Amino acid sequence: MKICVYPGSFDPVTNGHLDIINRAVKLCDKLIVAVLINTSKNPVFTIEERVGFLKCALKDHPDIEIDSFSGLLIDFIKEKKANAIIKGLRAVSDFEYELQMALLNKNLDPDVETLFMMTNINYSFLSSSAVRELARHSGNIDGFVPECIKDEILKKFKKAGV
Ligand code: PNS
């Protein structure tokens, strides 16, 4: 059984992430979406919110496990007995950082592969930070995030002024 892990901050999950998830699930026997708890990026959304958003977005996919982790990704991979890490690539600018991470993780555990999936061209401009920026200024995020989490994202920025 081939177990894949798709890790990220998901602050918040976007339709670009979901596109990768929907394609990756067809390639793996089991897909685990893993949300990093304490990211140095200082997430706007709490771990409960970020996991909740993914649960809502993937409610029609009970086969996909949604989990969270702290510390090193490779330790989570080992704990889950996973075989591969899935990463999405949008542009050449993503590549350098992702190559370093992939080589680092390969060094830490040579049995674990990192598989890169190219973004859907429709979402190549999309990122969680762009969604946050739009939401912060009450911009339109229709089509960028799953419908079921849209209002909660906008509400958070309105309420907290974050
Ligand atoms: O969505 P992001 O923020 O691009 O995801 C980055 C993530 C969570 C995949 C990456 O930061 C990560 O793997 N963090 C866990 C810590 C780790 O294992 N770092 C690599 C060795 S220094």
XYZ file of N, CA and C and ligand atoms in Angstrom:
508
model
N 0.847 -1.201 0.000
C 0.000 0.000 0.000
C 0.882 1.250 0.000
N 0.673 2.112 -0.968
C 1.484 3.329 -1.085
C 0.769 4.496 -0.391
N 1.412 4.991 0.658
C 0.821 6.092 1.433
C 1.556 7.394 1.087
N 0.777 8.415 0.707
C 1.368 9.715 0.358
C 0.901 10.761 1.363
N 1.799 11.708 1.631
C 1.463 12.815 2.532
C 1.590 14.125 1.756
N 0.545 14.926 1.810
C 0.580 16.264 1.198
C 0.630 17.272 2.340
N 1.831 17.801 2.645
C 1.968 18.701 3.799
C 1.847 20.167 3.412
N 1.491 20.986 4.388
C 1.444 22.424 4.128
C 0.980 23.187 5.338
N 1.007 24.511 5.195
C 0.478 25.369 6.254
C -1.038 25.529 6.087
N -1.491 25.550 4.846
C -2.919 25.676 4.520
C -3.563 26.817 5.309
N -3.019 28.002 5.109
C -3.410 29.189 5.906
C -4.043 30.273 5.031
N -5.176 30.044 4.382
C -6.047 28.865 4.417
C -5.834 28.000 3.167
N -6.527 26.841 3.158
C -6.519 25.990 1.964
C -7.137 26.772 0.798
N -6.545 26.613 -0.387
C -7.079 27.306 -1.571
C -7.568 26.263 -2.586
N -8.218 26.753 -3.635
C -8.648 25.827 -4.687
C -7.449 25.237 -5.437
N -6.302 25.927 -5.366
C -5.077 25.366 -5.952
C -4.631 24.128 -5.176
N -4.658 24.214 -3.843
C -4.340 23.033 -3.016
C -5.316 21.898 -3.331
N -6.604 22.250 -3.410
C -7.623 21.205 -3.623
C -7.443 20.513 -4.959
N -7.009 21.278 -5.949
C -6.755 20.688 -7.259
C -5.638 19.633 -7.159
N -4.575 19.974 -6.434
C -3.476 19.007 -6.239
C -4.002 17.784 -5.470
N -4.779 18.022 -4.409
C -5.308 16.918 -3.589
C -6.164 15.985 -4.448
N -7.051 16.567 -5.267
C -7.956 15.754 -6.085
C -7.208 14.943 -7.140
N -6.067 15.444 -7.586
C -5.266 14.684 -8.555
C -4.382 13.663 -7.844
N -3.841 14.052 -6.686
C -2.916 13.163 -5.960
C -3.635 11.929 -5.419
N -4.897 12.103 -5.024
C -5.627 10.982 -4.421
C -5.786 9.823 -5.422
N -5.738 10.154 -6.705
C -5.869 9.112 -7.737
C -4.569 8.319 -7.913
N -3.467 8.871 -7.402
C -2.159 8.227 -7.603
C -1.714 7.398 -6.402
N -2.352 7.635 -5.250
C -1.901 6.991 -4.012
C -2.980 6.049 -3.509
N -2.556 4.997 -2.795
C -3.560 4.118 -2.169
C -4.225 4.859 -1.020
N -3.431 5.669 -0.345
C -3.980 6.472 0.751
C -3.293 7.836 0.736
N -4.101 8.884 0.884
C -3.543 10.243 0.914
C -3.840 10.876 2.270
N -2.790 11.407 2.869
C -2.940 12.120 4.137
C -2.587 13.586 3.892
N -3.517 14.475 4.195
C -3.228 15.904 4.109
C -2.775 16.327 5.504
N -1.549 16.847 5.601
C -0.955 17.107 6.910
C -0.714 18.605 7.099
N -1.330 19.147 8.130
C -1.249 20.588 8.388
C -0.178 20.853 9.454
N 0.786 21.694 9.101
C 1.847 22.027 10.062
C 1.290 22.927 11.170
N 1.480 22.517 12.421
C 0.883 23.258 13.543
C 1.625 24.570 13.796
N 2.908 24.475 14.101
C 3.652 25.690 14.473
C 4.570 26.118 13.350
N 4.020 26.833 12.399
C 4.893 27.251 11.311
C 5.525 28.596 11.639
N 6.756 28.773 11.200
C 7.466 30.045 11.447
C 6.781 31.186 10.705
N 5.838 30.810 9.826
C 5.130 31.842 9.059
C 4.047 32.539 9.892
N 3.899 32.145 11.169
C 2.899 32.783 12.027
C 1.510 32.797 11.406
N 0.859 31.678 11.342
C -0.410 31.610 10.615
C -1.492 32.528 11.169
N -2.326 33.029 10.284
C -3.461 33.870 10.677
C -4.542 32.986 11.286
N -4.727 31.805 10.702
C -5.788 30.898 11.169
C -5.192 29.875 12.138
N -5.960 29.546 13.176
C -5.494 28.577 14.167
C -5.436 27.196 13.517
N -4.775 26.285 14.182
C -4.682 24.921 13.638
C -6.087 24.308 13.525
N -6.959 24.617 14.513
C -8.328 24.075 14.468
C -9.066 24.636 13.252
N -8.882 25.926 12.983
C -9.553 26.535 11.824
C -9.024 25.931 10.519
N -7.689 25.791 10.427
C -7.105 25.293 9.175
C -7.508 23.851 8.900
N -7.548 23.037 9.960
C -7.996 21.642 9.796
C -9.492 21.630 9.472
N -10.259 22.490 10.153
C -11.714 22.578 9.915
C -12.018 22.963 8.474
N -11.252 23.895 7.944
C -11.445 24.319 6.542
C -11.231 23.131 5.603
N -10.176 22.359 5.877
C -9.887 21.203 5.012
C -10.993 20.154 5.128
N -11.484 19.965 6.362
C -12.554 18.970 6.564
C -13.790 19.368 5.771
N -14.103 20.668 5.801
C -15.266 21.156 5.066
C -15.054 20.982 3.555
N -13.871 21.363 3.100
C -13.574 21.308 1.661
C -13.532 19.868 1.146
N -13.179 18.930 2.031
C -13.010 17.529 1.592
C -14.081 16.622 2.176
N -15.249 17.217 2.480
C -16.291 16.402 3.139
C -16.795 15.262 2.231
N -16.635 15.402 0.925
C -17.057 14.333 0.014
C -15.947 13.322 -0.248
N -14.864 13.447 0.496
C -13.706 12.554 0.315
C -13.350 11.880 1.639
N -14.217 11.004 2.162
C -13.902 10.379 3.451
C -12.649 9.512 3.398
N -12.212 9.195 2.191
C -11.003 8.369 2.016
C -9.715 9.159 2.309
N -9.812 10.497 2.299
C -8.620 11.310 2.535
C -8.510 11.637 4.021
N -7.351 11.297 4.604
C -7.140 11.579 6.031
C -6.608 13.005 6.194
N -7.172 13.724 7.149
C -6.680 15.076 7.433
C -6.069 15.038 8.826
N -4.808 15.420 8.902
C -4.094 15.305 10.173
C -3.255 16.568 10.386
N -2.676 16.693 11.556
C -1.780 17.824 11.789
C -0.492 17.283 12.391
N 0.569 18.074 12.264
C 1.846 17.636 12.831
C 2.668 18.843 13.253
N 3.589 18.580 14.187
C 4.553 19.621 14.533
C 5.931 18.983 14.443
N 6.944 19.798 14.394
C 8.293 19.238 14.268
C 8.621 18.939 12.823
N 9.439 17.909 12.634
C 9.917 17.607 11.287
C 8.915 16.784 10.489
N 8.777 17.134 9.230
C 7.886 16.382 8.342
C 8.325 14.929 8.243
N 9.652 14.716 8.179
C 10.140 13.347 7.968
C 9.755 12.438 9.150
N 9.665 13.017 10.347
C 9.247 12.225 11.511
C 7.764 11.831 11.406
N 6.960 12.770 10.891
C 5.532 12.476 10.679
C 5.383 11.385 9.610
N 6.206 11.481 8.572
C 6.190 10.491 7.482
C 6.480 9.092 8.042
N 7.486 9.043 8.914
C 7.874 7.753 9.506
C 6.753 7.214 10.388
N 6.179 8.111 11.189
C 5.091 7.722 12.108
C 3.920 7.135 11.321
N 3.643 7.706 10.157
C 2.513 7.260 9.334
C 2.884 6.122 8.396
N 4.163 5.713 8.440
C 4.679 4.687 7.522
C 4.393 5.057 6.064
N 4.567 6.336 5.770
C 4.273 6.813 4.409
C 5.479 6.611 3.493
N 5.200 6.578 2.196
C 6.244 6.331 1.198
C 6.677 7.587 0.459
N 5.753 8.554 0.370
C 6.060 9.712 -0.474
C 5.438 10.992 0.056
N 6.130 12.096 -0.286
C 5.648 13.448 0.034
C 5.181 14.053 -1.286
N 3.984 14.611 -1.287
C 3.476 15.284 -2.493
C 3.672 16.784 -2.319
N 4.222 17.425 -3.339
C 4.376 18.884 -3.314
C 3.848 19.462 -4.623
N 3.200 20.607 -4.520
C 2.720 21.291 -5.725
C 3.729 22.358 -6.131
N 3.948 22.491 -7.425
C 4.849 23.535 -7.932
C 4.067 24.468 -8.833
N 4.160 25.759 -8.548
C 3.452 26.742 -9.379
C 4.371 27.345 -10.435
N 5.556 27.703 -10.003
C 6.459 28.438 -10.909
C 7.892 28.056 -10.595
N 8.784 28.501 -11.448
C 10.210 28.218 -11.242
C 10.639 28.722 -9.869
N 10.021 29.827 -9.434
C 10.393 30.414 -8.145
C 10.132 29.467 -6.977
N 9.167 28.562 -7.118
C 8.916 27.575 -6.052
C 10.017 26.515 -6.024
N 10.658 26.315 -7.183
C 11.473 25.116 -7.358
C 12.699 25.065 -6.448
N 13.390 26.183 -6.334
C 14.658 26.171 -5.601
C 14.468 25.729 -4.144
N 13.467 26.332 -3.503
C 13.174 25.994 -2.105
C 12.714 24.527 -1.986
N 11.830 24.145 -2.905
C 11.283 22.786 -2.839
C 12.347 21.731 -3.121
N 13.288 22.051 -4.021
C 14.382 21.113 -4.309
C 15.231 20.918 -3.057
N 15.522 22.017 -2.363
C 16.322 21.939 -1.141
C 15.623 21.067 -0.094
N 14.304 21.298 0.076
C 13.522 20.507 1.044
C 13.518 19.036 0.661
N 13.343 18.772 -0.632
C 13.274 17.379 -1.104
C 14.612 16.679 -0.868
N 15.715 17.380 -1.150
C 17.039 16.763 -0.975
C 17.346 16.561 0.502
N 16.922 17.530 1.307
C 17.115 17.429 2.754
C 16.353 16.218 3.303
N 15.101 16.108 2.904
C 14.288 14.993 3.395
C 14.813 13.649 2.869
N 15.337 13.659 1.647
C 15.918 12.434 1.067
C 17.144 12.016 1.873
N 17.887 13.048 2.315
C 19.065 12.785 3.118
C 18.683 12.205 4.471
N 17.590 12.717 5.027
C 17.145 12.254 6.349
C 16.557 10.848 6.271
N 15.901 10.539 5.143
C 15.359 9.191 4.943
C 15.350 8.848 3.451
N 16.343 8.094 3.001
C 16.478 7.784 1.569
C 15.310 6.982 1.008
N 14.510 6.366 1.878
C 13.384 5.552 1.370
C 12.170 6.403 0.999
N 12.182 7.654 1.397
C 11.000 8.505 1.157
C 11.219 9.370 -0.086
N 10.290 9.305 -1.013
C 10.385 10.101 -2.242
C 9.560 11.383 -2.110
N 10.018 12.447 -2.775
C 9.180 13.646 -2.907
C 8.698 13.701 -4.349
N 7.388 13.770 -4.529
C 6.798 13.817 -5.867
C 6.248 15.212 -6.116
N 6.696 15.827 -7.196
C 6.230 17.179 -7.525
C 5.108 17.116 -8.549
N 4.055 17.860 -8.277
C 2.950 17.957 -9.235
C 2.831 19.402 -9.690
N 2.749 19.595 -10.999
C 2.623 20.960 -11.512
C 1.208 21.464 -11.243
N 1.132 22.736 -10.892
C -0.179 23.323 -10.629
C -1.043 23.329 -11.894
N -2.329 23.327 -11.687
C -3.269 23.578 -12.775
C -3.053 25.036 -13.203
N -2.940 25.266 -14.493
C -2.621 26.613 -14.994
C -3.620 27.656 -14.481
N -4.863 27.216 -14.242
C -5.900 28.143 -13.763
C -5.599 28.685 -12.362
N -4.725 27.975 -11.637
C -4.440 28.389 -10.263
C -2.981 28.795 -10.075
N -2.263 29.008 -11.165
C -0.815 29.229 -11.061
C -0.488 30.538 -10.328
N -1.439 31.448 -10.277
C -1.223 32.749 -9.615
C -1.700 32.727 -8.162
N -2.306 31.624 -7.764
C -3.030 31.593 -6.484
C -2.140 31.109 -5.338
N -2.261 31.763 -4.194
C -1.531 31.325 -2.992
C -2.374 31.688 -1.769
N -2.066 31.045 -0.653
C -2.767 31.382 0.591
C -2.516 32.840 0.952
N -1.298 33.305 0.721
C -0.984 34.696 1.095
C -1.776 35.681 0.231
N -1.995 35.340 -1.042
C -2.805 36.221 -1.899
C -4.253 36.252 -1.401
N -4.765 35.093 -0.989
C -6.131 35.032 -0.452
C -6.234 35.872 0.816
N -5.231 35.766 1.683
C -5.244 36.550 2.930
C -5.224 38.044 2.632
N -4.402 38.409 1.676
C -4.274 39.823 1.321
C -5.599 40.363 0.773
N -6.230 39.579 -0.094
C -7.528 39.998 -0.639
C -8.562 40.128 0.481
N -8.607 39.099 1.339
C -9.616 39.066 2.403
C -9.400 40.215 3.391
N -8.140 40.517 3.641
C -7.794 41.600 4.580
C -8.382 42.936 4.108
N -8.473 43.084 2.778
C -8.993 44.334 2.218
C -10.402 44.149 1.641
N -11.111 43.124 2.168
C -12.485 42.813 1.738
C -12.585 42.646 0.222
N -11.537 42.111 -0.386
C -11.566 41.827 -1.830
C -12.373 40.568 -2.127
N -12.555 40.320 -3.405
C -13.359 39.176 -3.832
C -12.501 37.909 -3.875
N -12.870 36.904 -3.069
C -12.103 35.649 -3.073
C -12.912 34.509 -3.696
N -13.996 34.849 -4.382
C -14.818 33.842 -5.070
C -13.954 33.054 -6.052
N -14.077 31.748 -6.015
C -13.347 30.909 -6.962
C -11.911 30.621 -6.544
N -11.455 31.288 -5.472
C -10.078 31.067 -5.018
C -10.014 30.081 -3.850
N -11.115 30.030 -3.094
C -11.191 29.104 -1.948
C -12.518 28.357 -2.040
N -12.614 27.178 -1.365
C -13.884 26.452 -1.394
C -15.023 27.330 -0.854
N -16.183 27.200 -1.478
C -17.350 28.009 -1.132
C -17.686 27.910 0.364
N -17.551 26.700 0.936
C -18.004 26.491 2.321
C -17.117 27.177 3.362
N -15.953 27.697 2.953
C -15.100 28.366 3.954
C -14.960 29.865 3.681
N -15.505 30.286 2.562
C -15.323 31.677 2.109
C -15.744 32.705 3.171
N -16.960 32.542 3.685
C -17.490 33.530 4.627
C -16.688 33.572 5.919
N -16.257 32.386 6.364
C -15.478 32.334 7.616
C -14.151 33.059 7.472
N -13.559 32.952 6.285
C -12.280 33.637 6.030
C -12.495 35.154 6.087
N -13.519 35.609 5.378
C -13.788 37.054 5.340
C -14.141 37.580 6.723
N -14.936 36.761 7.460
C -15.382 37.151 8.803
C -14.181 37.343 9.740
N -13.208 36.448 9.645
C -12.034 36.497 10.527
C -11.298 37.832 10.377
N -11.145 38.271 9.139
C -10.408 39.511 8.911
C -11.231 40.726 9.348
N -12.525 40.631 9.140
C -13.403 41.738 9.521
C -13.389 41.923 11.041
N -13.486 40.748 11.746
C -13.610 40.755 13.197
C -12.302 41.200 13.867
N -11.211 40.579 13.439
C -9.950 40.772 14.160
C -9.093 41.885 13.581
N -9.392 42.275 12.365
C -8.544 43.275 11.707
C -7.121 42.768 11.557
N -6.951 41.446 11.347
C -5.595 40.864 11.260
C -4.919 41.149 9.920
O 2.395 25.415 2.777
P 3.854 25.621 3.104
O 4.018 26.656 4.174
O 4.674 25.923 1.887
O 4.376 24.218 3.685
C 5.692 24.073 4.123
C 5.881 22.748 4.882
C 4.911 22.626 6.034
C 5.680 21.596 3.952
C 7.360 22.776 5.381
O 7.600 23.969 6.058
C 7.684 21.616 6.316
O 7.820 20.490 5.903
N 7.839 21.938 7.621
C 8.122 20.959 8.661
C 9.534 21.127 9.223
C 10.526 20.376 8.364
O 10.489 19.171 8.266
N 11.418 21.147 7.685
C 12.361 20.582 6.776
C 13.691 20.325 7.439
S 14.462 21.815 8.023
